[in-house]
Amino acid sequence: MRSDTRTAWPASLLDPSSMREMFCRTACRQPQQKMAGRGQTMVIDKGLGMHAFTDLLETAGSYIDCLKLGFGTAPLYPIDLLLNKIELAKRHGLIVMPGGTLLEAAVQQEAVPAFFETVCRLGFNGIEVSDGTIELSRQQRSALIREGVRSGLRVVSEYGKKLSGSIIEADELAFTADADWNAGAELVTIEARESGKGVGLFDEDGECREDVLDSICRIIPDFSRIMWEAPLKNQQVLLLCMLGANVHLGNIPPSDTLTLETMRRGLRSDTFSLGKQQEELLHYMI
């Protein structure tokens, strides 16, 4: 039987930040509030086989909250493999969802009812509502979110375009986020694509547009329902240092799941002093 690392190591070495484990215990007592509790980690799966998928969940499943089968990959899996991945993810207590691009394709193909029927029949328990590639009216976007909620799914929406050079407009983000939350979305994700370059918060080199981040922080001071796509290490470090260990981060590559958790806890040199900042930054996450 696999031992629990929480009993194998001194508590001071498990979480030097002193905050991460407190949030984990709170989330475990209140699973219905998990998506809005401690800092969430959304991992993007771009085509893992079952062995790699199983290894990921055995090694780092405790540190994943949401697992997205990226883009439109879900229909391309052999059905038995897809069902096994969904079942295993849910067994680990994860939200598992297809990528938002698949729902955008369903809108374009006029197949939205079939999309929701199939998602529920296959056992997904979440969806991503986005318009990164197509254009959705505000009415359409809200209707899709509400349909997801009516179908018993956890809904994460996404703000931003996938076109290279797209930049976040803070005022528009705030308006969209409020409308999405009112429609039933639990988190609003800020687009950065899986490359982390040339879109949204990040420039062509993957560096943060700090003026954009500053404007977002002024208009949306509470990030408890905002998730930032940050697939690159330097992006994760910056957001952790600026917004705290419990900032929600998405589009994390599977191989970086455990690494991100060490940075959240101050167990890597990049964020070694993170724990000293937690009391000042805690109000962002609760």
PDB file of C-alpha atoms in Angstrom:
ATOM      1  CA  MET A   1       0.000   0.000   0.000  1.00  0.00           C
ATOM      2  CA  ARG A   2       1.318   3.449  -0.889  1.00  0.00           C
ATOM      3  CA  SER A   3       2.192   5.498   2.194  1.00  0.00           C
ATOM      4  CA  ASP A   4       0.880   9.016   2.750  1.00  0.00           C
ATOM      5  CA  THR A   5       3.719  11.529   2.353  1.00  0.00           C
ATOM      6  CA  ARG A   6       2.044  13.707   4.979  1.00  0.00           C
ATOM      7  CA  THR A   7       3.041  11.120   7.595  1.00  0.00           C
ATOM      8  CA  ALA A   8       6.487  10.463   6.127  1.00  0.00           C
ATOM      9  CA  TRP A   9       7.890  14.013   6.251  1.00  0.00           C
ATOM     10  CA  PRO A  10       7.925  16.716   8.927  1.00  0.00           C
ATOM     11  CA  ALA A  11       5.021  19.125   8.454  1.00  0.00           C
ATOM     12  CA  SER A  12       7.412  22.058   8.124  1.00  0.00           C
ATOM     13  CA  LEU A  13       8.978  20.435   5.047  1.00  0.00           C
ATOM     14  CA  LEU A  14       5.685  19.459   3.455  1.00  0.00           C
ATOM     15  CA  ASP A  15       4.530  23.064   3.155  1.00  0.00           C
ATOM     16  CA  PRO A  16       7.075  25.759   4.041  1.00  0.00           C
ATOM     17  CA  SER A  17       4.620  28.385   2.735  1.00  0.00           C
ATOM     18  CA  SER A  18       2.389  27.455   5.717  1.00  0.00           C
ATOM     19  CA  MET A  19      -0.736  28.166   3.636  1.00  0.00           C
ATOM     20  CA  ARG A  20      -1.143  25.460   1.019  1.00  0.00           C
ATOM     21  CA  GLU A  21      -1.972  22.560   3.350  1.00  0.00           C
ATOM     22  CA  MET A  22      -4.512  24.684   5.258  1.00  0.00           C
ATOM     23  CA  PHE A  23      -6.427  25.273   2.018  1.00  0.00           C
ATOM     24  CA  CYS A  24      -6.137  21.590   1.059  1.00  0.00           C
ATOM     25  CA  ARG A  25      -7.733  20.520   4.355  1.00  0.00           C
ATOM     26  CA  THR A  26     -10.528  23.079   3.973  1.00  0.00           C
ATOM     27  CA  ALA A  27     -11.245  21.889   0.423  1.00  0.00           C
ATOM     28  CA  CYS A  28     -11.375  18.272   1.559  1.00  0.00           C
ATOM     29  CA  ARG A  29     -14.002  19.137   4.199  1.00  0.00           C
ATOM     30  CA  GLN A  30     -16.068  21.143   1.719  1.00  0.00           C
ATOM     31  CA  PRO A  31     -15.795  19.411  -1.689  1.00  0.00           C
ATOM     32  CA  GLN A  32     -18.770  21.335  -3.056  1.00  0.00           C
ATOM     33  CA  GLN A  33     -16.714  24.541  -2.693  1.00  0.00           C
ATOM     34  CA  LYS A  34     -13.501  23.127  -4.135  1.00  0.00           C
ATOM     35  CA  MET A  35     -13.525  25.158  -7.352  1.00  0.00           C
ATOM     36  CA  ALA A  36     -13.648  28.430  -5.406  1.00  0.00           C
ATOM     37  CA  GLY A  37     -11.413  27.432  -2.478  1.00  0.00           C
ATOM     38  CA  ARG A  38      -7.670  26.911  -2.576  1.00  0.00           C
ATOM     39  CA  GLY A  39      -5.624  27.716  -5.657  1.00  0.00           C
ATOM     40  CA  GLN A  40      -6.690  25.421  -8.474  1.00  0.00           C
ATOM     41  CA  THR A  41      -4.415  23.674 -10.967  1.00  0.00           C
ATOM     42  CA  MET A  42      -5.876  22.839 -14.384  1.00  0.00           C
ATOM     43  CA  VAL A  43      -3.771  20.415 -16.413  1.00  0.00           C
ATOM     44  CA  ILE A  44      -4.082  20.169 -20.192  1.00  0.00           C
ATOM     45  CA  ASP A  45      -3.850  16.679 -21.701  1.00  0.00           C
ATOM     46  CA  LYS A  46      -2.955  16.897 -25.383  1.00  0.00           C
ATOM     47  CA  GLY A  47      -3.015  13.152 -26.024  1.00  0.00           C
ATOM     48  CA  LEU A  48      -1.606  11.064 -23.177  1.00  0.00           C
ATOM     49  CA  GLY A  49      -1.940   7.311 -23.505  1.00  0.00           C
ATOM     50  CA  MET A  50      -3.470   5.327 -20.671  1.00  0.00           C
ATOM     51  CA  HIS A  51      -0.147   4.366 -19.094  1.00  0.00           C
ATOM     52  CA  ALA A  52       1.093   7.955 -19.006  1.00  0.00           C
ATOM     53  CA  PHE A  53      -2.319   9.158 -17.811  1.00  0.00           C
ATOM     54  CA  THR A  54      -2.350   6.619 -14.994  1.00  0.00           C
ATOM     55  CA  ASP A  55       1.209   7.525 -14.019  1.00  0.00           C
ATOM     56  CA  LEU A  56       0.252  11.218 -13.928  1.00  0.00           C
ATOM     57  CA  LEU A  57      -2.679  10.650 -11.577  1.00  0.00           C
ATOM     58  CA  GLU A  58      -0.788   8.216  -9.359  1.00  0.00           C
ATOM     59  CA  THR A  59       2.110  10.650  -9.005  1.00  0.00           C
ATOM     60  CA  ALA A  60       0.405  14.037  -8.972  1.00  0.00           C
ATOM     61  CA  GLY A  61      -3.362  13.494  -8.936  1.00  0.00           C
ATOM     62  CA  SER A  62      -3.612  15.007  -5.452  1.00  0.00           C
ATOM     63  CA  TYR A  63      -2.361  18.310  -6.869  1.00  0.00           C
ATOM     64  CA  ILE A  64      -4.689  18.499  -9.895  1.00  0.00           C
ATOM     65  CA  ASP A  65      -8.189  19.935  -9.675  1.00  0.00           C
ATOM     66  CA  CYS A  66      -9.294  20.061 -13.298  1.00  0.00           C
ATOM     67  CA  LEU A  67      -8.121  18.030 -16.264  1.00  0.00           C
ATOM     68  CA  LYS A  68      -8.871  19.264 -19.778  1.00  0.00           C
ATOM     69  CA  LEU A  69      -8.625  17.089 -22.870  1.00  0.00           C
ATOM     70  CA  GLY A  70      -7.245  19.898 -24.995  1.00  0.00           C
ATOM     71  CA  PHE A  71      -8.789  21.445 -28.107  1.00  0.00           C
ATOM     72  CA  GLY A  72     -10.886  18.933 -30.042  1.00  0.00           C
ATOM     73  CA  THR A  73      -8.909  15.813 -29.097  1.00  0.00           C
ATOM     74  CA  ALA A  74     -11.745  14.060 -27.244  1.00  0.00           C
ATOM     75  CA  PRO A  75     -13.586  12.682 -30.339  1.00  0.00           C
ATOM     76  CA  LEU A  76     -10.330  11.285 -31.735  1.00  0.00           C
ATOM     77  CA  TYR A  77      -9.634   8.829 -28.898  1.00  0.00           C
ATOM     78  CA  PRO A  78     -10.646   5.166 -29.166  1.00  0.00           C
ATOM     79  CA  ILE A  79     -13.872   5.138 -27.188  1.00  0.00           C
ATOM     80  CA  ASP A  80     -12.688   2.620 -24.574  1.00  0.00           C
ATOM     81  CA  LEU A  81      -9.573   4.691 -23.908  1.00  0.00           C
ATOM     82  CA  LEU A  82     -11.616   7.869 -23.585  1.00  0.00           C
ATOM     83  CA  LEU A  83     -14.082   6.277 -21.170  1.00  0.00           C
ATOM     84  CA  ASN A  84     -11.248   4.865 -19.064  1.00  0.00           C
ATOM     85  CA  LYS A  85      -9.545   8.252 -18.827  1.00  0.00           C
ATOM     86  CA  ILE A  86     -12.770   9.986 -17.795  1.00  0.00           C
ATOM     87  CA  GLU A  87     -13.563   7.328 -15.204  1.00  0.00           C
ATOM     88  CA  LEU A  88     -10.044   7.371 -13.718  1.00  0.00           C
ATOM     89  CA  ALA A  89     -10.001  11.168 -13.501  1.00  0.00           C
ATOM     90  CA  LYS A  90     -13.348  11.218 -11.675  1.00  0.00           C
ATOM     91  CA  ARG A  91     -12.160   8.450  -9.360  1.00  0.00           C
ATOM     92  CA  HIS A  92      -9.403  10.856  -8.311  1.00  0.00           C
ATOM     93  CA  GLY A  93     -12.010  13.538  -7.623  1.00  0.00           C
ATOM     94  CA  LEU A  94     -11.135  15.694 -10.632  1.00  0.00           C
ATOM     95  CA  ILE A  95     -13.219  17.849 -12.925  1.00  0.00           C
ATOM     96  CA  VAL A  96     -12.628  16.364 -16.399  1.00  0.00           C
ATOM     97  CA  MET A  97     -13.766  18.231 -19.485  1.00  0.00           C
ATOM     98  CA  PRO A  98     -13.238  18.505 -23.235  1.00  0.00           C
ATOM     99  CA  GLY A  99     -11.519  21.601 -24.583  1.00  0.00           C
ATOM    100  CA  GLY A 100     -13.542  24.708 -25.336  1.00  0.00           C
ATOM    101  CA  THR A 101     -12.635  24.488 -29.015  1.00  0.00           C
ATOM    102  CA  LEU A 102     -14.804  21.370 -29.294  1.00  0.00           C
ATOM    103  CA  LEU A 103     -17.848  23.306 -28.078  1.00  0.00           C
ATOM    104  CA  GLU A 104     -16.982  26.109 -30.505  1.00  0.00           C
ATOM    105  CA  ALA A 105     -16.959  23.511 -33.298  1.00  0.00           C
ATOM    106  CA  ALA A 106     -20.362  22.278 -32.112  1.00  0.00           C
ATOM    107  CA  VAL A 107     -21.705  25.835 -32.337  1.00  0.00           C
ATOM    108  CA  GLN A 108     -20.311  26.248 -35.835  1.00  0.00           C
ATOM    109  CA  GLN A 109     -21.699  22.870 -36.936  1.00  0.00           C
ATOM    110  CA  GLU A 110     -25.080  23.549 -35.300  1.00  0.00           C
ATOM    111  CA  ALA A 111     -24.598  20.480 -33.111  1.00  0.00           C
ATOM    112  CA  VAL A 112     -24.859  21.997 -29.624  1.00  0.00           C
ATOM    113  CA  PRO A 113     -27.664  19.702 -28.329  1.00  0.00           C
ATOM    114  CA  ALA A 114     -25.742  16.646 -29.556  1.00  0.00           C
ATOM    115  CA  PHE A 115     -22.573  17.988 -27.905  1.00  0.00           C
ATOM    116  CA  PHE A 116     -24.214  18.249 -24.488  1.00  0.00           C
ATOM    117  CA  GLU A 117     -25.928  14.882 -24.843  1.00  0.00           C
ATOM    118  CA  THR A 118     -22.633  13.196 -25.760  1.00  0.00           C
ATOM    119  CA  VAL A 119     -20.594  14.937 -23.058  1.00  0.00           C
ATOM    120  CA  CYS A 120     -23.041  13.770 -20.390  1.00  0.00           C
ATOM    121  CA  ARG A 121     -23.374  10.252 -21.819  1.00  0.00           C
ATOM    122  CA  LEU A 122     -19.596   9.758 -21.870  1.00  0.00           C
ATOM    123  CA  GLY A 123     -19.347  10.824 -18.231  1.00  0.00           C
ATOM    124  CA  PHE A 124     -17.583  14.191 -18.435  1.00  0.00           C
ATOM    125  CA  ASN A 125     -18.439  16.285 -15.391  1.00  0.00           C
ATOM    126  CA  GLY A 126     -17.308  19.677 -16.692  1.00  0.00           C
ATOM    127  CA  ILE A 127     -17.144  21.837 -19.804  1.00  0.00           C
ATOM    128  CA  GLU A 128     -15.261  24.892 -20.963  1.00  0.00           C
ATOM    129  CA  VAL A 129     -17.255  27.640 -22.683  1.00  0.00           C
ATOM    130  CA  SER A 130     -15.074  29.843 -24.887  1.00  0.00           C
ATOM    131  CA  ASP A 131     -15.111  31.899 -28.057  1.00  0.00           C
ATOM    132  CA  GLY A 132     -11.395  32.033 -28.727  1.00  0.00           C
ATOM    133  CA  THR A 133     -11.834  31.113 -32.393  1.00  0.00           C
ATOM    134  CA  ILE A 134     -15.454  31.942 -33.225  1.00  0.00           C
ATOM    135  CA  GLU A 135     -17.645  34.895 -32.267  1.00  0.00           C
ATOM    136  CA  LEU A 136     -20.403  34.391 -29.713  1.00  0.00           C
ATOM    137  CA  SER A 137     -22.945  36.997 -28.789  1.00  0.00           C
ATOM    138  CA  ARG A 138     -23.391  37.695 -25.094  1.00  0.00           C
ATOM    139  CA  GLN A 139     -26.755  35.955 -25.272  1.00  0.00           C
ATOM    140  CA  GLN A 140     -25.251  32.830 -26.872  1.00  0.00           C
ATOM    141  CA  ARG A 141     -22.408  32.690 -24.369  1.00  0.00           C
ATOM    142  CA  SER A 142     -24.738  32.920 -21.386  1.00  0.00           C
ATOM    143  CA  ALA A 143     -27.076  30.328 -22.916  1.00  0.00           C
ATOM    144  CA  LEU A 144     -24.221  27.825 -23.291  1.00  0.00           C
ATOM    145  CA  ILE A 145     -23.108  28.351 -19.702  1.00  0.00           C
ATOM    146  CA  ARG A 146     -26.664  27.909 -18.435  1.00  0.00           C
ATOM    147  CA  GLU A 147     -27.136  24.772 -20.524  1.00  0.00           C
ATOM    148  CA  GLY A 148     -23.987  23.318 -18.994  1.00  0.00           C
ATOM    149  CA  VAL A 149     -25.270  24.024 -15.495  1.00  0.00           C
ATOM    150  CA  ARG A 150     -28.701  22.566 -16.351  1.00  0.00           C
ATOM    151  CA  SER A 151     -26.927  19.430 -17.590  1.00  0.00           C
ATOM    152  CA  GLY A 152     -25.258  18.980 -14.210  1.00  0.00           C
ATOM    153  CA  LEU A 153     -21.810  20.012 -15.427  1.00  0.00           C
ATOM    154  CA  ARG A 154     -19.219  22.231 -13.740  1.00  0.00           C
ATOM    155  CA  VAL A 155     -18.709  25.171 -16.074  1.00  0.00           C
ATOM    156  CA  VAL A 156     -15.460  27.054 -16.612  1.00  0.00           C
ATOM    157  CA  SER A 157     -15.585  29.892 -19.121  1.00  0.00           C
ATOM    158  CA  GLU A 158     -12.667  31.441 -20.964  1.00  0.00           C
ATOM    159  CA  TYR A 159     -11.997  35.039 -21.946  1.00  0.00           C
ATOM    160  CA  GLY A 160      -9.707  36.026 -24.830  1.00  0.00           C
ATOM    161  CA  LYS A 161      -8.908  35.238 -28.441  1.00  0.00           C
ATOM    162  CA  LYS A 162      -6.396  32.682 -29.686  1.00  0.00           C
ATOM    163  CA  LEU A 163      -5.197  34.898 -32.541  1.00  0.00           C
ATOM    164  CA  SER A 164      -1.550  35.855 -32.103  1.00  0.00           C
ATOM    165  CA  GLY A 165      -1.194  39.416 -30.859  1.00  0.00           C
ATOM    166  CA  SER A 166      -4.513  39.427 -29.008  1.00  0.00           C
ATOM    167  CA  ILE A 167      -4.358  41.440 -25.784  1.00  0.00           C
ATOM    168  CA  ILE A 168      -6.604  41.421 -22.734  1.00  0.00           C
ATOM    169  CA  GLU A 169      -8.842  44.479 -22.356  1.00  0.00           C
ATOM    170  CA  ALA A 170      -9.381  44.825 -18.603  1.00  0.00           C
ATOM    171  CA  ASP A 171     -12.755  46.592 -18.823  1.00  0.00           C
ATOM    172  CA  GLU A 172     -14.101  44.021 -21.256  1.00  0.00           C
ATOM    173  CA  LEU A 173     -12.749  41.175 -19.120  1.00  0.00           C
ATOM    174  CA  ALA A 174     -14.516  42.542 -16.044  1.00  0.00           C
ATOM    175  CA  PHE A 175     -17.823  42.863 -17.919  1.00  0.00           C
ATOM    176  CA  THR A 176     -17.510  39.361 -19.423  1.00  0.00           C
ATOM    177  CA  ALA A 177     -16.509  37.770 -16.124  1.00  0.00           C
ATOM    178  CA  ASP A 178     -19.460  39.290 -14.248  1.00  0.00           C
ATOM    179  CA  ALA A 179     -21.892  38.094 -16.923  1.00  0.00           C
ATOM    180  CA  ASP A 180     -20.318  34.613 -16.996  1.00  0.00           C
ATOM    181  CA  TRP A 181     -20.496  34.269 -13.206  1.00  0.00           C
ATOM    182  CA  ASN A 182     -24.099  35.422 -13.218  1.00  0.00           C
ATOM    183  CA  ALA A 183     -24.882  32.772 -15.845  1.00  0.00           C
ATOM    184  CA  GLY A 184     -23.346  30.041 -13.664  1.00  0.00           C
ATOM    185  CA  ALA A 185     -19.645  29.782 -14.553  1.00  0.00           C
ATOM    186  CA  GLU A 186     -17.530  28.846 -11.524  1.00  0.00           C
ATOM    187  CA  LEU A 187     -14.243  30.196 -12.850  1.00  0.00           C
ATOM    188  CA  VAL A 188     -13.319  32.518 -15.709  1.00  0.00           C
ATOM    189  CA  THR A 189     -10.055  31.591 -17.405  1.00  0.00           C
ATOM    190  CA  ILE A 190      -7.846  34.177 -19.089  1.00  0.00           C
ATOM    191  CA  GLU A 191      -6.638  32.866 -22.463  1.00  0.00           C
ATOM    192  CA  ALA A 192      -2.933  32.266 -23.085  1.00  0.00           C
ATOM    193  CA  ARG A 193      -3.032  29.218 -25.371  1.00  0.00           C
ATOM    194  CA  GLU A 194      -0.930  26.129 -24.690  1.00  0.00           C
ATOM    195  CA  SER A 195       2.235  27.812 -25.996  1.00  0.00           C
ATOM    196  CA  GLY A 196       1.982  30.744 -23.589  1.00  0.00           C
ATOM    197  CA  LYS A 197       3.306  33.131 -26.225  1.00  0.00           C
ATOM    198  CA  GLY A 198       1.863  36.088 -28.123  1.00  0.00           C
ATOM    199  CA  VAL A 199      -1.643  35.955 -26.648  1.00  0.00           C
ATOM    200  CA  GLY A 200      -3.407  37.668 -23.774  1.00  0.00           C
ATOM    201  CA  LEU A 201      -1.210  38.499 -20.802  1.00  0.00           C
ATOM    202  CA  PHE A 202       2.009  37.315 -22.471  1.00  0.00           C
ATOM    203  CA  ASP A 203       4.077  38.723 -25.334  1.00  0.00           C
ATOM    204  CA  GLU A 204       5.732  36.873 -28.221  1.00  0.00           C
ATOM    205  CA  ASP A 205       8.577  35.728 -25.937  1.00  0.00           C
ATOM    206  CA  GLY A 206       6.230  34.480 -23.250  1.00  0.00           C
ATOM    207  CA  GLU A 207       7.015  37.404 -20.943  1.00  0.00           C
ATOM    208  CA  CYS A 208       4.260  39.061 -18.934  1.00  0.00           C
ATOM    209  CA  ARG A 209       2.789  42.315 -20.196  1.00  0.00           C
ATOM    210  CA  GLU A 210       2.952  43.852 -16.732  1.00  0.00           C
ATOM    211  CA  ASP A 211       0.952  46.929 -17.738  1.00  0.00           C
ATOM    212  CA  VAL A 212      -1.903  44.604 -18.755  1.00  0.00           C
ATOM    213  CA  LEU A 213      -1.631  42.684 -15.482  1.00  0.00           C
ATOM    214  CA  ASP A 214      -1.634  45.945 -13.518  1.00  0.00           C
ATOM    215  CA  SER A 215      -4.784  47.151 -15.276  1.00  0.00           C
ATOM    216  CA  ILE A 216      -6.537  43.818 -14.593  1.00  0.00           C
ATOM    217  CA  CYS A 217      -5.528  43.986 -10.923  1.00  0.00           C
ATOM    218  CA  ARG A 218      -6.976  47.488 -10.591  1.00  0.00           C
ATOM    219  CA  ILE A 219     -10.322  46.536 -12.111  1.00  0.00           C
ATOM    220  CA  ILE A 220     -10.655  43.002 -10.683  1.00  0.00           C
ATOM    221  CA  PRO A 221      -8.969  43.065  -7.253  1.00  0.00           C
ATOM    222  CA  ASP A 222     -10.469  39.717  -6.176  1.00  0.00           C
ATOM    223  CA  PHE A 223      -9.025  36.774  -8.110  1.00  0.00           C
ATOM    224  CA  SER A 224     -10.868  34.013  -6.265  1.00  0.00           C
ATOM    225  CA  ARG A 225     -12.853  33.179  -9.437  1.00  0.00           C
ATOM    226  CA  ILE A 226     -10.184  33.998 -12.048  1.00  0.00           C
ATOM    227  CA  MET A 227      -7.876  31.358 -13.531  1.00  0.00           C
ATOM    228  CA  TRP A 228      -4.773  32.372 -15.472  1.00  0.00           C
ATOM    229  CA  GLU A 229      -3.499  30.152 -18.244  1.00  0.00           C
ATOM    230  CA  ALA A 230       0.234  30.011 -17.580  1.00  0.00           C
ATOM    231  CA  PRO A 231       1.904  27.038 -19.279  1.00  0.00           C
ATOM    232  CA  LEU A 232       5.497  28.301 -18.889  1.00  0.00           C
ATOM    233  CA  LYS A 233       7.524  28.189 -15.682  1.00  0.00           C
ATOM    234  CA  ASN A 234       8.490  31.882 -15.714  1.00  0.00           C
ATOM    235  CA  GLN A 235       4.805  32.793 -16.013  1.00  0.00           C
ATOM    236  CA  GLN A 236       3.853  30.572 -13.093  1.00  0.00           C
ATOM    237  CA  VAL A 237       6.625  32.021 -10.930  1.00  0.00           C
ATOM    238  CA  LEU A 238       5.590  35.596 -11.674  1.00  0.00           C
ATOM    239  CA  LEU A 239       1.911  35.010 -10.917  1.00  0.00           C
ATOM    240  CA  LEU A 240       2.694  33.066  -7.746  1.00  0.00           C
ATOM    241  CA  CYS A 241       5.000  35.800  -6.485  1.00  0.00           C
ATOM    242  CA  MET A 242       2.599  38.611  -7.361  1.00  0.00           C
ATOM    243  CA  LEU A 243      -0.743  37.014  -6.480  1.00  0.00           C
ATOM    244  CA  GLY A 244       0.176  34.325  -3.962  1.00  0.00           C
ATOM    245  CA  ALA A 245       0.458  30.558  -3.703  1.00  0.00           C
ATOM    246  CA  ASN A 246      -3.281  30.065  -4.128  1.00  0.00           C
ATOM    247  CA  VAL A 247      -3.702  31.775  -7.477  1.00  0.00           C
ATOM    248  CA  HIS A 248      -5.621  29.575  -9.955  1.00  0.00           C
ATOM    249  CA  LEU A 249      -3.374  28.439 -12.832  1.00  0.00           C
ATOM    250  CA  GLY A 250      -4.379  26.600 -16.008  1.00  0.00           C
ATOM    251  CA  ASN A 251      -3.004  24.907 -19.131  1.00  0.00           C
ATOM    252  CA  ILE A 252      -0.278  23.335 -17.029  1.00  0.00           C
ATOM    253  CA  PRO A 253       1.607  20.593 -18.925  1.00  0.00           C
ATOM    254  CA  PRO A 254       1.246  17.186 -17.237  1.00  0.00           C
ATOM    255  CA  SER A 255       4.996  16.935 -16.676  1.00  0.00           C
ATOM    256  CA  ASP A 256       4.956  20.216 -14.724  1.00  0.00           C
ATOM    257  CA  THR A 257       2.156  19.349 -12.290  1.00  0.00           C
ATOM    258  CA  LEU A 258       4.359  18.328  -9.373  1.00  0.00           C
ATOM    259  CA  THR A 259       6.835  21.116 -10.146  1.00  0.00           C
ATOM    260  CA  LEU A 260       4.079  23.717  -9.896  1.00  0.00           C
ATOM    261  CA  GLU A 261       2.973  22.365  -6.542  1.00  0.00           C
ATOM    262  CA  THR A 262       6.529  22.645  -5.182  1.00  0.00           C
ATOM    263  CA  MET A 263       6.548  26.290  -6.268  1.00  0.00           C
ATOM    264  CA  ARG A 264       3.179  26.902  -4.615  1.00  0.00           C
ATOM    265  CA  ARG A 265       4.648  25.585  -1.338  1.00  0.00           C
ATOM    266  CA  GLY A 266       8.041  27.300  -1.457  1.00  0.00           C
ATOM    267  CA  LEU A 267       9.818  24.018  -2.170  1.00  0.00           C
ATOM    268  CA  ARG A 268      11.730  25.328  -5.187  1.00  0.00           C
ATOM    269  CA  SER A 269      14.299  28.106  -5.257  1.00  0.00           C
ATOM    270  CA  ASP A 270      12.168  30.294  -7.562  1.00  0.00           C
ATOM    271  CA  THR A 271       9.557  30.769  -4.814  1.00  0.00           C
ATOM    272  CA  PHE A 272      11.612  29.858  -1.752  1.00  0.00           C
ATOM    273  CA  SER A 273      10.508  32.930   0.214  1.00  0.00           C
ATOM    274  CA  LEU A 274       6.883  32.724  -0.885  1.00  0.00           C
ATOM    275  CA  GLY A 275       5.656  31.817   2.592  1.00  0.00           C
ATOM    276  CA  LYS A 276       6.670  35.214   3.968  1.00  0.00           C
ATOM    277  CA  GLN A 277       4.177  36.891   1.621  1.00  0.00           C
ATOM    278  CA  GLN A 278       1.150  34.712   2.293  1.00  0.00           C
ATOM    279  CA  GLU A 279      -0.574  36.652   5.075  1.00  0.00           C
ATOM    280  CA  GLU A 280      -0.450  39.843   2.990  1.00  0.00           C
ATOM    281  CA  LEU A 281      -1.789  38.092  -0.120  1.00  0.00           C
ATOM    282  CA  LEU A 282      -4.357  35.782   1.493  1.00  0.00           C
ATOM    283  CA  HIS A 283      -7.232  38.240   0.926  1.00  0.00           C
ATOM    284  CA  TYR A 284      -6.945  37.600  -2.851  1.00  0.00           C
ATOM    285  CA  MET A 285      -8.044  34.016  -2.430  1.00  0.00           C
ATOM    286  CA  ILE A 286     -10.758  34.102   0.269  1.00  0.00           C
TER     287      ILE A 286
END
